[in-house]
JSON list of C-alpha atoms and ligand atoms in Angstrom, two decimals:
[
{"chain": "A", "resi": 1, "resn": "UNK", "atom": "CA", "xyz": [-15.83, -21.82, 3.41]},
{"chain": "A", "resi": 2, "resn": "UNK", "atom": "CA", "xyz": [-15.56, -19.89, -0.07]},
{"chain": "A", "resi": 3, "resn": "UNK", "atom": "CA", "xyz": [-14.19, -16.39, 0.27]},
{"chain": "A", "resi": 4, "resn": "UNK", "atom": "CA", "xyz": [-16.31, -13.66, -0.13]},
{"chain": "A", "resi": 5, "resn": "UNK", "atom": "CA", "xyz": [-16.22, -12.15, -3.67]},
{"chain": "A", "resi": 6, "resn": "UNK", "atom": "CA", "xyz": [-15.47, -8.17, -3.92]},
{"chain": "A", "resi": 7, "resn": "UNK", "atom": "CA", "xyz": [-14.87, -6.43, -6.86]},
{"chain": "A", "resi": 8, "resn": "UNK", "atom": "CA", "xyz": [-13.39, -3.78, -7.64]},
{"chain": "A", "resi": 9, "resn": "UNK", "atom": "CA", "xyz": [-13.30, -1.37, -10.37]},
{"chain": "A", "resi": 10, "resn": "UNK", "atom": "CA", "xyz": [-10.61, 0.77, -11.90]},
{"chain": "A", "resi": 11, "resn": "UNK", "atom": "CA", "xyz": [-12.94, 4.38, -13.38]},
{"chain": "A", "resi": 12, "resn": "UNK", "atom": "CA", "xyz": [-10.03, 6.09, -14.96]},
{"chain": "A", "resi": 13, "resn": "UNK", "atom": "CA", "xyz": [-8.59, 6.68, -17.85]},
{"chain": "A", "resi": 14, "resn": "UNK", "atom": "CA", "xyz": [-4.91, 6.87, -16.49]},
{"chain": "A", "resi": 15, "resn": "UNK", "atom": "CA", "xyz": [-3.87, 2.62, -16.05]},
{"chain": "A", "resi": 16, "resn": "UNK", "atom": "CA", "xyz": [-1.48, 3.46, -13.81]},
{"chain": "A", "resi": 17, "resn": "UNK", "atom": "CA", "xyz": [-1.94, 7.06, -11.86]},
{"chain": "A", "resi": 18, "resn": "UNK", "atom": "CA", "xyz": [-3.65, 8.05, -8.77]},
{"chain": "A", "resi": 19, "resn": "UNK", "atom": "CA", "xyz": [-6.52, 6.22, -8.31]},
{"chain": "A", "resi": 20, "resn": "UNK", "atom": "CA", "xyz": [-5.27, 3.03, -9.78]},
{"chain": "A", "resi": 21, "resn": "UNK", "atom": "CA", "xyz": [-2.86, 2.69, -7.68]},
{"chain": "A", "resi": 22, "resn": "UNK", "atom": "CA", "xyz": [-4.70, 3.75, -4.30]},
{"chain": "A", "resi": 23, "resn": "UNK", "atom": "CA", "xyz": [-7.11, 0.68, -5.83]},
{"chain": "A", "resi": 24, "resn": "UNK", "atom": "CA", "xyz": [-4.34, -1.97, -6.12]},
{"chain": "A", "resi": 25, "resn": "UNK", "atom": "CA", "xyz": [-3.44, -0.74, -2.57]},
{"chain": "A", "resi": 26, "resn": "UNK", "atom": "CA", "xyz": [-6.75, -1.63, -1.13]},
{"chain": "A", "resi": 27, "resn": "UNK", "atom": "CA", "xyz": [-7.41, -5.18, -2.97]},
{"chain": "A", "resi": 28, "resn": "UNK", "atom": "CA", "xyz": [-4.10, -5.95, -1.52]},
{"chain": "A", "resi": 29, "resn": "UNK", "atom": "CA", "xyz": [-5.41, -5.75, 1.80]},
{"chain": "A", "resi": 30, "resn": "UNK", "atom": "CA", "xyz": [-8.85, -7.35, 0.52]},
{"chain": "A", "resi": 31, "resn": "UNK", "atom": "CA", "xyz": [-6.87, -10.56, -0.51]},
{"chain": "A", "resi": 32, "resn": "UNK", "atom": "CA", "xyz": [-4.41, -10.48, 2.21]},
{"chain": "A", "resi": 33, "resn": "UNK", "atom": "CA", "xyz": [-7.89, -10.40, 4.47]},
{"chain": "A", "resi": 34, "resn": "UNK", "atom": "CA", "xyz": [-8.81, -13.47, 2.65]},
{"chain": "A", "resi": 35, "resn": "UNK", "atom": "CA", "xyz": [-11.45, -11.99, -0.15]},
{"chain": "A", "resi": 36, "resn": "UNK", "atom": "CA", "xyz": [-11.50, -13.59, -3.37]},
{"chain": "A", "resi": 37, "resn": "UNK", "atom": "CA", "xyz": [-11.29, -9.95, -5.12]},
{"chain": "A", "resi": 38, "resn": "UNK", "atom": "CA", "xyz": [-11.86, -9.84, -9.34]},
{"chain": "A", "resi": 39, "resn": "UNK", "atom": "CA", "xyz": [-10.64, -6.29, -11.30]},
{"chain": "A", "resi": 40, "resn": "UNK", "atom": "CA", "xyz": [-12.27, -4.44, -13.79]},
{"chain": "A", "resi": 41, "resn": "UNK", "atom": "CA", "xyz": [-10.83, -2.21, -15.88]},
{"chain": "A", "resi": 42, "resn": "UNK", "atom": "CA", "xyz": [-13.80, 0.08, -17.32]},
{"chain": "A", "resi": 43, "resn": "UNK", "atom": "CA", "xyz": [-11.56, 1.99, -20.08]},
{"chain": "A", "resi": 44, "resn": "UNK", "atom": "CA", "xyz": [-10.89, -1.71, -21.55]},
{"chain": "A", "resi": 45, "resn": "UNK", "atom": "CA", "xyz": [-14.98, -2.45, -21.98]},
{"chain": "A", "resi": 46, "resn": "UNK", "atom": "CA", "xyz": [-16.87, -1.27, -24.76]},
{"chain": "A", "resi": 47, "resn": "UNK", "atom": "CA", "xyz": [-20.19, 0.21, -23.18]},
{"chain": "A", "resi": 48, "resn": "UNK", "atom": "CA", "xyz": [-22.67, 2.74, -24.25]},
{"chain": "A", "resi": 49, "resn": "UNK", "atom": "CA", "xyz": [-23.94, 4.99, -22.19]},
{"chain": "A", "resi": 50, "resn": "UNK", "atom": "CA", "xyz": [-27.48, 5.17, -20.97]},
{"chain": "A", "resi": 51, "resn": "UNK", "atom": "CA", "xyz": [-29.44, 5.66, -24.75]},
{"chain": "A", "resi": 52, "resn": "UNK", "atom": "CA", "xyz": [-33.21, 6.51, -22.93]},
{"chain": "A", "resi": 53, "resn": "UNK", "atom": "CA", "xyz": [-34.22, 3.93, -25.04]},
{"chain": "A", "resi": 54, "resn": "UNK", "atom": "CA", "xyz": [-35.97, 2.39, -21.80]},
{"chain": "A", "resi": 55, "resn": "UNK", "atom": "CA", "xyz": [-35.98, -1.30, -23.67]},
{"chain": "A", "resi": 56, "resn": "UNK", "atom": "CA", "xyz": [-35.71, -2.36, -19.73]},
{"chain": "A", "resi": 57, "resn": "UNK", "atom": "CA", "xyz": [-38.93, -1.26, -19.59]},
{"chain": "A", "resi": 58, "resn": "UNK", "atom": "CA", "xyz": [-40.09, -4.83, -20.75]},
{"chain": "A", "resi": 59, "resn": "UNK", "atom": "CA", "xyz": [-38.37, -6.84, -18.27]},
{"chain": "A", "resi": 60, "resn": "UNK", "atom": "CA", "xyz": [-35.91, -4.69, -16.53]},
{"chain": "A", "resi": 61, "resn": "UNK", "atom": "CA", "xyz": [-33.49, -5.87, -19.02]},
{"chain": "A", "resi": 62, "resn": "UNK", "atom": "CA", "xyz": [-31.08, -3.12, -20.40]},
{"chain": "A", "resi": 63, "resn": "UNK", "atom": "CA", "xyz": [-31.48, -3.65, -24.61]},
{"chain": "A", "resi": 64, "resn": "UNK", "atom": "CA", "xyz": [-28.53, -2.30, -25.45]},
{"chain": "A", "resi": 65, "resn": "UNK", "atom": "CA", "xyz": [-26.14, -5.49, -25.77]},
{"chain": "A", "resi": 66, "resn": "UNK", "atom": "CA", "xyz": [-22.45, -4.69, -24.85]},
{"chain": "A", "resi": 67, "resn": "UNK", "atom": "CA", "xyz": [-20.07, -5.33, -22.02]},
{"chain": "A", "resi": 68, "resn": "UNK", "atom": "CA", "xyz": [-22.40, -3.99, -19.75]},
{"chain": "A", "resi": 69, "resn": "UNK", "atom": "CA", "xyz": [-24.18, -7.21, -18.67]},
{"chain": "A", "resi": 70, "resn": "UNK", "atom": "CA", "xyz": [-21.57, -8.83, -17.98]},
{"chain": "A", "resi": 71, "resn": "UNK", "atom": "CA", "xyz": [-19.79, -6.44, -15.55]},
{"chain": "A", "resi": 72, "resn": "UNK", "atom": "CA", "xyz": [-23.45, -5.63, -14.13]},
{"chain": "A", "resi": 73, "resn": "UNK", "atom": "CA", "xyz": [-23.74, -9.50, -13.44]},
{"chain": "A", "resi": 74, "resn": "UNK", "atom": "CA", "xyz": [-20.30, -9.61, -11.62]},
{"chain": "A", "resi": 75, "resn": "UNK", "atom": "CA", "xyz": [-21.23, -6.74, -9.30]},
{"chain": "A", "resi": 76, "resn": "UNK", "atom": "CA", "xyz": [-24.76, -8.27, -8.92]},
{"chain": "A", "resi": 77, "resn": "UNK", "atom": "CA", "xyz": [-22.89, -11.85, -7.43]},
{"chain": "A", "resi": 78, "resn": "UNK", "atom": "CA", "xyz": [-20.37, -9.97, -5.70]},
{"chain": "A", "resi": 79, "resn": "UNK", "atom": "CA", "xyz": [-20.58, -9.00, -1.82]},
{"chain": "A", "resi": 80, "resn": "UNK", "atom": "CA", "xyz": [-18.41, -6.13, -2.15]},
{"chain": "A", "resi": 81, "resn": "UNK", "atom": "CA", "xyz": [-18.00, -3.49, -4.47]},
{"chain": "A", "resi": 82, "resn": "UNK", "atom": "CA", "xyz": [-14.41, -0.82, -4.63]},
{"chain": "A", "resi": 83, "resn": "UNK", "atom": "CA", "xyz": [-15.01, 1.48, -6.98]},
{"chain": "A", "resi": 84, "resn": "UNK", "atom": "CA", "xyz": [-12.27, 4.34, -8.10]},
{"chain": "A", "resi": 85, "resn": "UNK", "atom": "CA", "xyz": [-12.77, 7.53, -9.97]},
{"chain": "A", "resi": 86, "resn": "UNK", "atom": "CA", "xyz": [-10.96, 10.81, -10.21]},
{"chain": "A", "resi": 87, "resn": "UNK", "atom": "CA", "xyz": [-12.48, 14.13, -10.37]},
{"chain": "A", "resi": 88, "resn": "UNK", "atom": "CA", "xyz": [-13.31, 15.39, -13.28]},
{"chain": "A", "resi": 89, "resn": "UNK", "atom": "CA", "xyz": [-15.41, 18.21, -13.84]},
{"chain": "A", "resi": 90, "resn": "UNK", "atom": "CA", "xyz": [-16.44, 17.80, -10.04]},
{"chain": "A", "resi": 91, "resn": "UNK", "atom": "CA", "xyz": [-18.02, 14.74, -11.16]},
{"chain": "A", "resi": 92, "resn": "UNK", "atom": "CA", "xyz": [-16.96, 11.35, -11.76]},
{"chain": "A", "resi": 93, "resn": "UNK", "atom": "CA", "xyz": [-14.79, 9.81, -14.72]},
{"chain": "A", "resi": 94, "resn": "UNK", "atom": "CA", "xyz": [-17.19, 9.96, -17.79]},
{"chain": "A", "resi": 95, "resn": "UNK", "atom": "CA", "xyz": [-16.24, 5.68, -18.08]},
{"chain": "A", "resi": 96, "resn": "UNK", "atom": "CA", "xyz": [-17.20, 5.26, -14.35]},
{"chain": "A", "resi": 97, "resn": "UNK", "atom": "CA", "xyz": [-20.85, 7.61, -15.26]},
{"chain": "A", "resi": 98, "resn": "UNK", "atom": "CA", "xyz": [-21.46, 5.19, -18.40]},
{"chain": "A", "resi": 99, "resn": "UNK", "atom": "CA", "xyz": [-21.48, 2.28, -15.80]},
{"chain": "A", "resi": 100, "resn": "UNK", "atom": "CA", "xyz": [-23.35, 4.19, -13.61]},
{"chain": "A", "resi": 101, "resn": "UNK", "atom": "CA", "xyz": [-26.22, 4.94, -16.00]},
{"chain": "A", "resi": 102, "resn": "UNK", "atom": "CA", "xyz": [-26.64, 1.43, -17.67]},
{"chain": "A", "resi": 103, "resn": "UNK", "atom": "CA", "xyz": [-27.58, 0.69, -13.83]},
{"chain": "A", "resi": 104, "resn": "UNK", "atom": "CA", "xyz": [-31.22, 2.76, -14.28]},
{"chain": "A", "resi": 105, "resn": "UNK", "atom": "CA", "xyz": [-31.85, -0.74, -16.22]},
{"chain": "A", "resi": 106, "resn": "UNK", "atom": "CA", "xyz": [-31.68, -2.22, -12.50]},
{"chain": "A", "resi": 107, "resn": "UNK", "atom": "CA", "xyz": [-33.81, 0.83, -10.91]},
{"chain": "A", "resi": 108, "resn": "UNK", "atom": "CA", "xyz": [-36.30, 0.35, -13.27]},
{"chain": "A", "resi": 109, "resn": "UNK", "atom": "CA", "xyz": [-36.66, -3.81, -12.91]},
{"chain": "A", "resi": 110, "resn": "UNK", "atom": "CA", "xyz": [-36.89, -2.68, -9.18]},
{"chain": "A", "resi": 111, "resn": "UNK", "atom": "CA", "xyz": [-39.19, -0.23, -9.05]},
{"chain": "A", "resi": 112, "resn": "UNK", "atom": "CA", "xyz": [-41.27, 0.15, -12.17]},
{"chain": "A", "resi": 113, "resn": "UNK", "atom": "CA", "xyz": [-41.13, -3.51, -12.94]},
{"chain": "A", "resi": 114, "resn": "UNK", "atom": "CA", "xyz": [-40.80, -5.59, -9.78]},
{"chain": "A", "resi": 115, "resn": "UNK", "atom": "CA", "xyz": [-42.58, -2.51, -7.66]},
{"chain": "A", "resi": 116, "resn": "UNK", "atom": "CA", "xyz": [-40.24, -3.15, -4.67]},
{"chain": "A", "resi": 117, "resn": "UNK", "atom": "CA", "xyz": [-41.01, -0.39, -2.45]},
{"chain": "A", "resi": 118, "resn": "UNK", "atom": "CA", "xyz": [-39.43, 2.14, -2.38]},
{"chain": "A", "resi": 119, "resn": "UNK", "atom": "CA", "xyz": [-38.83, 2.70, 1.61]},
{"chain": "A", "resi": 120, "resn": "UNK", "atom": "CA", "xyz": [-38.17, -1.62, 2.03]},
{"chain": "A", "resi": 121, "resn": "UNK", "atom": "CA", "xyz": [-34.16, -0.90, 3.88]},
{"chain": "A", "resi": 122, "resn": "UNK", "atom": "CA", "xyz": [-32.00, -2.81, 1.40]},
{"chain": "A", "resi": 123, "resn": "UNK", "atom": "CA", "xyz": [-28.62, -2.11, 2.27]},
{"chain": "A", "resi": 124, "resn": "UNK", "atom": "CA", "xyz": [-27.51, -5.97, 2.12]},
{"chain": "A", "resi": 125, "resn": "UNK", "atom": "CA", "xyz": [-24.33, -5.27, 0.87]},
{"chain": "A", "resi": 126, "resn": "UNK", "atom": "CA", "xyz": [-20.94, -2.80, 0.77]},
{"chain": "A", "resi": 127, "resn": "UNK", "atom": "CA", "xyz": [-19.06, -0.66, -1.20]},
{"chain": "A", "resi": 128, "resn": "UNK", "atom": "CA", "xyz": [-15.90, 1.44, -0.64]},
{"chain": "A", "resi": 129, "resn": "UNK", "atom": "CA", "xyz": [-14.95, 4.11, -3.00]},
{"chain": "A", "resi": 130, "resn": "UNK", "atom": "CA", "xyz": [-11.91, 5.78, -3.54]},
{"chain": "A", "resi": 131, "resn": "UNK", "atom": "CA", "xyz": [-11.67, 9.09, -5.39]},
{"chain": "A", "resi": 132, "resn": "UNK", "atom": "CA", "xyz": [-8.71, 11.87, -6.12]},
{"chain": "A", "resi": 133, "resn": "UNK", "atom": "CA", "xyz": [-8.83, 15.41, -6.83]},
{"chain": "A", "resi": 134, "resn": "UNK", "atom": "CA", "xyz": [-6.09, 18.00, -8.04]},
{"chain": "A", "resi": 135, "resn": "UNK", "atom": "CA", "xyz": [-7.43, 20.69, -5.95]},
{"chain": "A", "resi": 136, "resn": "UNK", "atom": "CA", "xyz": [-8.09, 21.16, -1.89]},
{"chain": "A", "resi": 137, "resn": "UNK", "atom": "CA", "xyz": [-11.47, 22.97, -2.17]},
{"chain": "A", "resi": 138, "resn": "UNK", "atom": "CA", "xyz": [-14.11, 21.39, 0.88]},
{"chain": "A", "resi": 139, "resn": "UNK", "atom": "CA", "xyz": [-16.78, 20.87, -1.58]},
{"chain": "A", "resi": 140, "resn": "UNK", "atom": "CA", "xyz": [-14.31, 18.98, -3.98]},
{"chain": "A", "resi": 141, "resn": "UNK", "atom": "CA", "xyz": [-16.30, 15.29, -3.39]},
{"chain": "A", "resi": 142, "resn": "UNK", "atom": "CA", "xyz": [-19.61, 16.56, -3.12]},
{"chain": "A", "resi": 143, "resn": "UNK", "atom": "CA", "xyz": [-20.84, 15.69, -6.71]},
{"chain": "A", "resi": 144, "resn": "UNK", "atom": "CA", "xyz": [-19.56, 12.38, -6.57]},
{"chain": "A", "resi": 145, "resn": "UNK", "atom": "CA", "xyz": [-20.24, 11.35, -2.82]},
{"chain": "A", "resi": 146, "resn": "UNK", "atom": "CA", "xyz": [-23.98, 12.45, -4.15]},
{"chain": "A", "resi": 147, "resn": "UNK", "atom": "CA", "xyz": [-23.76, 10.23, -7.59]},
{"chain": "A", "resi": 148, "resn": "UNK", "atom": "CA", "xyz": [-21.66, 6.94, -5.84]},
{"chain": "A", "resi": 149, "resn": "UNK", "atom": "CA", "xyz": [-24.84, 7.11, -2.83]},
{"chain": "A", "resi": 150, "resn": "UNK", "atom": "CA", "xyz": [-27.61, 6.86, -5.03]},
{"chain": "A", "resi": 151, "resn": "UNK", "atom": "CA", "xyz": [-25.71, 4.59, -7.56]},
{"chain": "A", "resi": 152, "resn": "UNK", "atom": "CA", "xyz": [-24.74, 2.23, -4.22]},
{"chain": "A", "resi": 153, "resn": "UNK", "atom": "CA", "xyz": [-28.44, 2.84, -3.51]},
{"chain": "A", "resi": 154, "resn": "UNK", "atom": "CA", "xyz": [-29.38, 1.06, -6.95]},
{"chain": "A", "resi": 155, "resn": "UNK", "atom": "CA", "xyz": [-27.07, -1.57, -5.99]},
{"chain": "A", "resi": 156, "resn": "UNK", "atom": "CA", "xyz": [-28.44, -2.40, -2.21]},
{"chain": "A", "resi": 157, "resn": "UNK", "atom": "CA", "xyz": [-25.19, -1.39, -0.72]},
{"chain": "A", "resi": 158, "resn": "UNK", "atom": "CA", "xyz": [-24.14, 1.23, 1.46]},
{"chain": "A", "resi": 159, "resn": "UNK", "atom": "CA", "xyz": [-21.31, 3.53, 0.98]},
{"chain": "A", "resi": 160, "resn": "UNK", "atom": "CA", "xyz": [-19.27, 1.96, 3.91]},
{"chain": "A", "resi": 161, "resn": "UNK", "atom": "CA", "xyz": [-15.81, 4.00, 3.52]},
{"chain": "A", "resi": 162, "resn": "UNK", "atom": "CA", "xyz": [-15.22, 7.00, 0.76]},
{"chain": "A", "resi": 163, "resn": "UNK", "atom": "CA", "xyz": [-11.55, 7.58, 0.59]},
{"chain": "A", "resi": 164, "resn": "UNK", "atom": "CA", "xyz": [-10.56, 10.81, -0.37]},
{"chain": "A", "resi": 165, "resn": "UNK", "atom": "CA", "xyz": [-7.54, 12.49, -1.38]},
{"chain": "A", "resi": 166, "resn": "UNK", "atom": "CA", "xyz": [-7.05, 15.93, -2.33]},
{"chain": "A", "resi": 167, "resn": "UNK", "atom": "CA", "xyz": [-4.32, 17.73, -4.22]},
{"chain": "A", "resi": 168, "resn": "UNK", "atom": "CA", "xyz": [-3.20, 14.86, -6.36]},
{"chain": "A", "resi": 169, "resn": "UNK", "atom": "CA", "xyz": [-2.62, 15.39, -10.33]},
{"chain": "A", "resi": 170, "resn": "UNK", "atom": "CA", "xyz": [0.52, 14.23, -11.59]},
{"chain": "A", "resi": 171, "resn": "UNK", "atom": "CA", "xyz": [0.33, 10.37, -12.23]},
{"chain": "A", "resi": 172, "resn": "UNK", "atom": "CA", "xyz": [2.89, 9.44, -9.40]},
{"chain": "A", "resi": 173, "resn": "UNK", "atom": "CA", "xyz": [1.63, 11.83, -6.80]},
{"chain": "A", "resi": 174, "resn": "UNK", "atom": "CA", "xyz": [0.12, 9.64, -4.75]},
{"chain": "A", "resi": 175, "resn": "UNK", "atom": "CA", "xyz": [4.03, 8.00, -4.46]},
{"chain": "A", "resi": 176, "resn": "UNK", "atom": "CA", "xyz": [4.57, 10.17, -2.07]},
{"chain": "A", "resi": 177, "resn": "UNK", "atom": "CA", "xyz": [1.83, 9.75, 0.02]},
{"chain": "A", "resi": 178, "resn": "UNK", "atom": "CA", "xyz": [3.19, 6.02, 1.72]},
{"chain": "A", "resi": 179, "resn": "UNK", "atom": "CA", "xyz": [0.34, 7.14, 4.41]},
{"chain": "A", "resi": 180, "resn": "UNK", "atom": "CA", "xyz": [-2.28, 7.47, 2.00]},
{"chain": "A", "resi": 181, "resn": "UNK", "atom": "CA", "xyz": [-1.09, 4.13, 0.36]},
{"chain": "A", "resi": 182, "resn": "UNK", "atom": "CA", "xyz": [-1.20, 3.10, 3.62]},
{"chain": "A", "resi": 183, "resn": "UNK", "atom": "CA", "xyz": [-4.90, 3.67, 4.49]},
{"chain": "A", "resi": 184, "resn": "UNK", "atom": "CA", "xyz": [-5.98, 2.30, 1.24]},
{"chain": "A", "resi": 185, "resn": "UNK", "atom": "CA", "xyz": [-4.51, -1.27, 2.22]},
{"chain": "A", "resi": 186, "resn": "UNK", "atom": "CA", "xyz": [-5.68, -1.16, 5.88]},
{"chain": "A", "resi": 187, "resn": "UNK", "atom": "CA", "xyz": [-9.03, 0.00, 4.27]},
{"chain": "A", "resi": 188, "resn": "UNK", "atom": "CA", "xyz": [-9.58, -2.74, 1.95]},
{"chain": "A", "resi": 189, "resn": "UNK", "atom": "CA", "xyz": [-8.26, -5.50, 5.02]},
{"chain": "A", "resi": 190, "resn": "UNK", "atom": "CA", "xyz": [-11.24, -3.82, 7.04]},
{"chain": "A", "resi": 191, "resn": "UNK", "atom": "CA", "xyz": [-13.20, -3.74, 4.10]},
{"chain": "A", "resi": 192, "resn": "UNK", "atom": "CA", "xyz": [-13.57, -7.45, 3.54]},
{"chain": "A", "resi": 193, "resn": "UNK", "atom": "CA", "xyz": [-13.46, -8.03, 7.31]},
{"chain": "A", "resi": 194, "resn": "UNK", "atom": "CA", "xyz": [-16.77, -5.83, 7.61]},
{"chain": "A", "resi": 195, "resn": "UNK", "atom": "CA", "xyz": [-18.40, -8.01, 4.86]},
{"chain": "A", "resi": 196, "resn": "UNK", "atom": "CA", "xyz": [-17.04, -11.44, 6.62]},
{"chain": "A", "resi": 197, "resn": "UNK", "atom": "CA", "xyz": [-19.23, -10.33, 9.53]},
{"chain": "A", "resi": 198, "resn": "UNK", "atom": "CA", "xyz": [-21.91, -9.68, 7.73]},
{"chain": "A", "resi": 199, "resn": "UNK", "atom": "CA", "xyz": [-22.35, -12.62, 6.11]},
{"chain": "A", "resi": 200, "resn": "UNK", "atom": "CA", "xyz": [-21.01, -14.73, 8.98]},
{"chain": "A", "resi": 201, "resn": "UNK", "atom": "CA", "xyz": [-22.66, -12.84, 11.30]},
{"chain": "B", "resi": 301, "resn": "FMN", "atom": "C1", "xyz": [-10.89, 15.82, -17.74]},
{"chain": "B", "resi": 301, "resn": "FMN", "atom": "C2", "xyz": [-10.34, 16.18, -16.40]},
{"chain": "B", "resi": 301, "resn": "FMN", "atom": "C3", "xyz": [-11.13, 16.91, -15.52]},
{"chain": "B", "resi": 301, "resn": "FMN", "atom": "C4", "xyz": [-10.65, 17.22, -14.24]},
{"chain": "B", "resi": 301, "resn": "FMN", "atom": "N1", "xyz": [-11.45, 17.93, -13.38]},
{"chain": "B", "resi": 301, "resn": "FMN", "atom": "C5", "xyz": [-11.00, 18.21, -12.12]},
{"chain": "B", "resi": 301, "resn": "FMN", "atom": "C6", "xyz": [-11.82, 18.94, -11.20]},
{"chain": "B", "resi": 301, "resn": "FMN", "atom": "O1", "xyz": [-12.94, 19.33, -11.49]},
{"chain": "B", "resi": 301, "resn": "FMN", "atom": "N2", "xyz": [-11.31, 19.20, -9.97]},
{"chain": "B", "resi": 301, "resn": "FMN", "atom": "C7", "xyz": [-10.06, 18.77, -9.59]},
{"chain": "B", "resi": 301, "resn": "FMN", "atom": "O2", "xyz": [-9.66, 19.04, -8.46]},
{"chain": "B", "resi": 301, "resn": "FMN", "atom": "N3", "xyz": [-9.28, 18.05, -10.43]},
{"chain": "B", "resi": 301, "resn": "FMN", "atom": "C8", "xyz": [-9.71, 17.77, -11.68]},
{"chain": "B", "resi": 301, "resn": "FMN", "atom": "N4", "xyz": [-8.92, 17.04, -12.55]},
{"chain": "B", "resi": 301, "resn": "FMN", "atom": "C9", "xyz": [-7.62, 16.51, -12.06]},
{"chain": "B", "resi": 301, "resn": "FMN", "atom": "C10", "xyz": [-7.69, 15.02, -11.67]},
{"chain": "B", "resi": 301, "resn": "FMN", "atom": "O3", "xyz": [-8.70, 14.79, -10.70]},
{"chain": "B", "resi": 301, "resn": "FMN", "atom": "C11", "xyz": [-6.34, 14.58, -11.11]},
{"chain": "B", "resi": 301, "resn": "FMN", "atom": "O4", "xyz": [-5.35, 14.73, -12.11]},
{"chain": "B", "resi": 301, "resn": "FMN", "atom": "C12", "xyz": [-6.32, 13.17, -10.57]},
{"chain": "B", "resi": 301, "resn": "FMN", "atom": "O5", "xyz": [-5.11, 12.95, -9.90]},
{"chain": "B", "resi": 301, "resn": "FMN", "atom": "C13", "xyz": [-6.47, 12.13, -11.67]},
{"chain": "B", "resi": 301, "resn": "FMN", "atom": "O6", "xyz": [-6.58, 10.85, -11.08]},
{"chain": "B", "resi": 301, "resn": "FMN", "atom": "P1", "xyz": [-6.00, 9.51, -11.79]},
{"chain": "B", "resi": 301, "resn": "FMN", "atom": "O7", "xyz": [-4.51, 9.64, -11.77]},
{"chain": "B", "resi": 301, "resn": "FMN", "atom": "O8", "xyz": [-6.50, 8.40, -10.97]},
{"chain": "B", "resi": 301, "resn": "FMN", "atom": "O9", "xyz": [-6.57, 9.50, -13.17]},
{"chain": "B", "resi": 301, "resn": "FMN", "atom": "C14", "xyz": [-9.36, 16.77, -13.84]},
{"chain": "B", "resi": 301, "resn": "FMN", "atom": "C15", "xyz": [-8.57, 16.06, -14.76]},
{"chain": "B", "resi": 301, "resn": "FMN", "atom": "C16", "xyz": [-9.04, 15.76, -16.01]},
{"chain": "B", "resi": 301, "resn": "FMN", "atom": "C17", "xyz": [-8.17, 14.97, -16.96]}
]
């Protein structure tokens, strides 16, 4: 049987801080679960960000040509998606909001040009997300829990784990948090597990 395909997608700037490394943590576990798990670095891809251009108006089809399509037809023949951002600006990373927007070319083929319906449950298929802030404050996810639902939502998955760390800044603080490290492994083994019985099941 061919593994299932996740992949997962690195949304900071920083190659080798917090985030990254929670993400390297977690496709470890995905491939030591068996998943056939492909990386994407977003700060390496040239993309625009959503121009309002609505060119996907024709055909659903996002006009602006870039590295967009590609990484949107990855995700699209993927079964899982890990996606990491820090917090910035209570928000996501502005590179993992550029992906995010080029996706309105895929709400738009769905619902203004394909006229799926809007309450049909679609959840076929799951993401994780992983996300670090410098501060402890409760409402410190809140923005991006909101953003990574609805963008999920786009995608027909459901936000199946958020992990979420608070009070890292400094690249290596996450170093010396083994347990966090820790949960991000055992999360990406139960990760690809989940999906196995899913489409096994
Ligand atoms: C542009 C920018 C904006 C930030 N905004 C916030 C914020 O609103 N709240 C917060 O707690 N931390 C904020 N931070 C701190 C980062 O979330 C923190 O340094 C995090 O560890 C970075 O993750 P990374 O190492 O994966 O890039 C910000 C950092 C930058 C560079």
């Amino acid at each position: 049987m061919k593994p299932h395909k996740i992949i997962a997608i690195y949304g900071s700037p920083r190659r080798k801080g917090n985030t990254a490394a929670l993400l390297k943590k977690a496709i470890e576990g995905a491939r030591d679960a068996g998943a056939d798990v492909e990386e994407i670095v977003l700060r390496d891809l040239k993309m625009s960000p959503c121009l309002e251009i609505y060119g996907c108006l024709q055909a659903g089809e996002c006009a602006i040509k870039d590295d967009f399509q590609m990484v949107r037809d990855k995700i699209l023949n993927a079964q899982g998606l890990i996606l990491a951002s820090p917090v910035f600006f209570y928000s996501v990373s502005s590179h993992t909001k550029i992906l995010m927007e080029r996706f309105q070319s895929l709400w738009v083929k769905k619902y203004w040009v394909d006229k799926t319906p809007k309450n049909e449950p679609a959840n076929h298929r799951k993401g994780m997300f992983i996300s670090v802030g410098a501060t402890k404050g409760k409402k410190l996810f809140d923005g991006l829990l909101l953003s990574v639902r609805y963008f999920f939502d786009v995608l027909d998955m459901e936000l199946w784990k958020a992990l979420l760390y608070r009070q890292l800044d400094f690249q290596d603080d996450v170093l010396k948090h083994p347990e966090y490290l820790e949960e991000a492994y055992s999360s990406g083994k139960a990760f690809t597990t989940a999906i196995e019985n899913d489409f096994n099941g």
